[in-house]
Amino acid sequence: MTPQEFILKFREAFGEAAPLPIAFWYDDTAANPESRVPRCMIGAIRKVCNGNKLTLTSENVQCPGGALYAAFRPMPEQVAFFVS
């Protein structure tokens, strides 16, 4: 199924107002090598909802929480106690 076919079926099932789902995957090739994540990684995902591609890397995810939970940085000992 092509992306266009999926979108057509999705719109038939959920209507024009329903936001399209987004997909995440790991790959060796950047979907968009010029992706920038200036602040929060979750905020950058909003661009994906608007139809843009986003590549998350250890270099472009600068917020400590996003880098930690995307496994780009090791977990500091105190975080496990703080989050739980």
PDB file of C-alpha atoms in Angstrom, residues 3 10 15 22 25 30 40 50 55 59 62 82:
ATOM      1  CA  PRO A   3       1.274   6.356   1.425  1.00  0.00           C
ATOM      2  CA  PHE A  10      -7.566   6.613   6.641  1.00  0.00           C
ATOM      3  CA  GLY A  15     -12.844  11.699   8.233  1.00  0.00           C
ATOM      4  CA  ILE A  22       2.984   9.422  12.621  1.00  0.00           C
ATOM      5  CA  TRP A  25      11.740   3.908  13.082  1.00  0.00           C
ATOM      6  CA  ALA A  30      18.506  10.195   7.763  1.00  0.00           C
ATOM      7  CA  CYS A  40      12.176  20.098  23.135  1.00  0.00           C
ATOM      8  CA  ASN A  50       2.321  18.974   9.699  1.00  0.00           C
ATOM      9  CA  THR A  55      15.448  12.854  11.948  1.00  0.00           C
ATOM     10  CA  GLU A  59      23.768  15.566  17.719  1.00  0.00           C
ATOM     11  CA  GLN A  62      19.778  18.904  22.689  1.00  0.00           C
ATOM     12  CA  PHE A  82      13.250  11.416  40.314  1.00  0.00           C
TER      13      PHE A  82
END
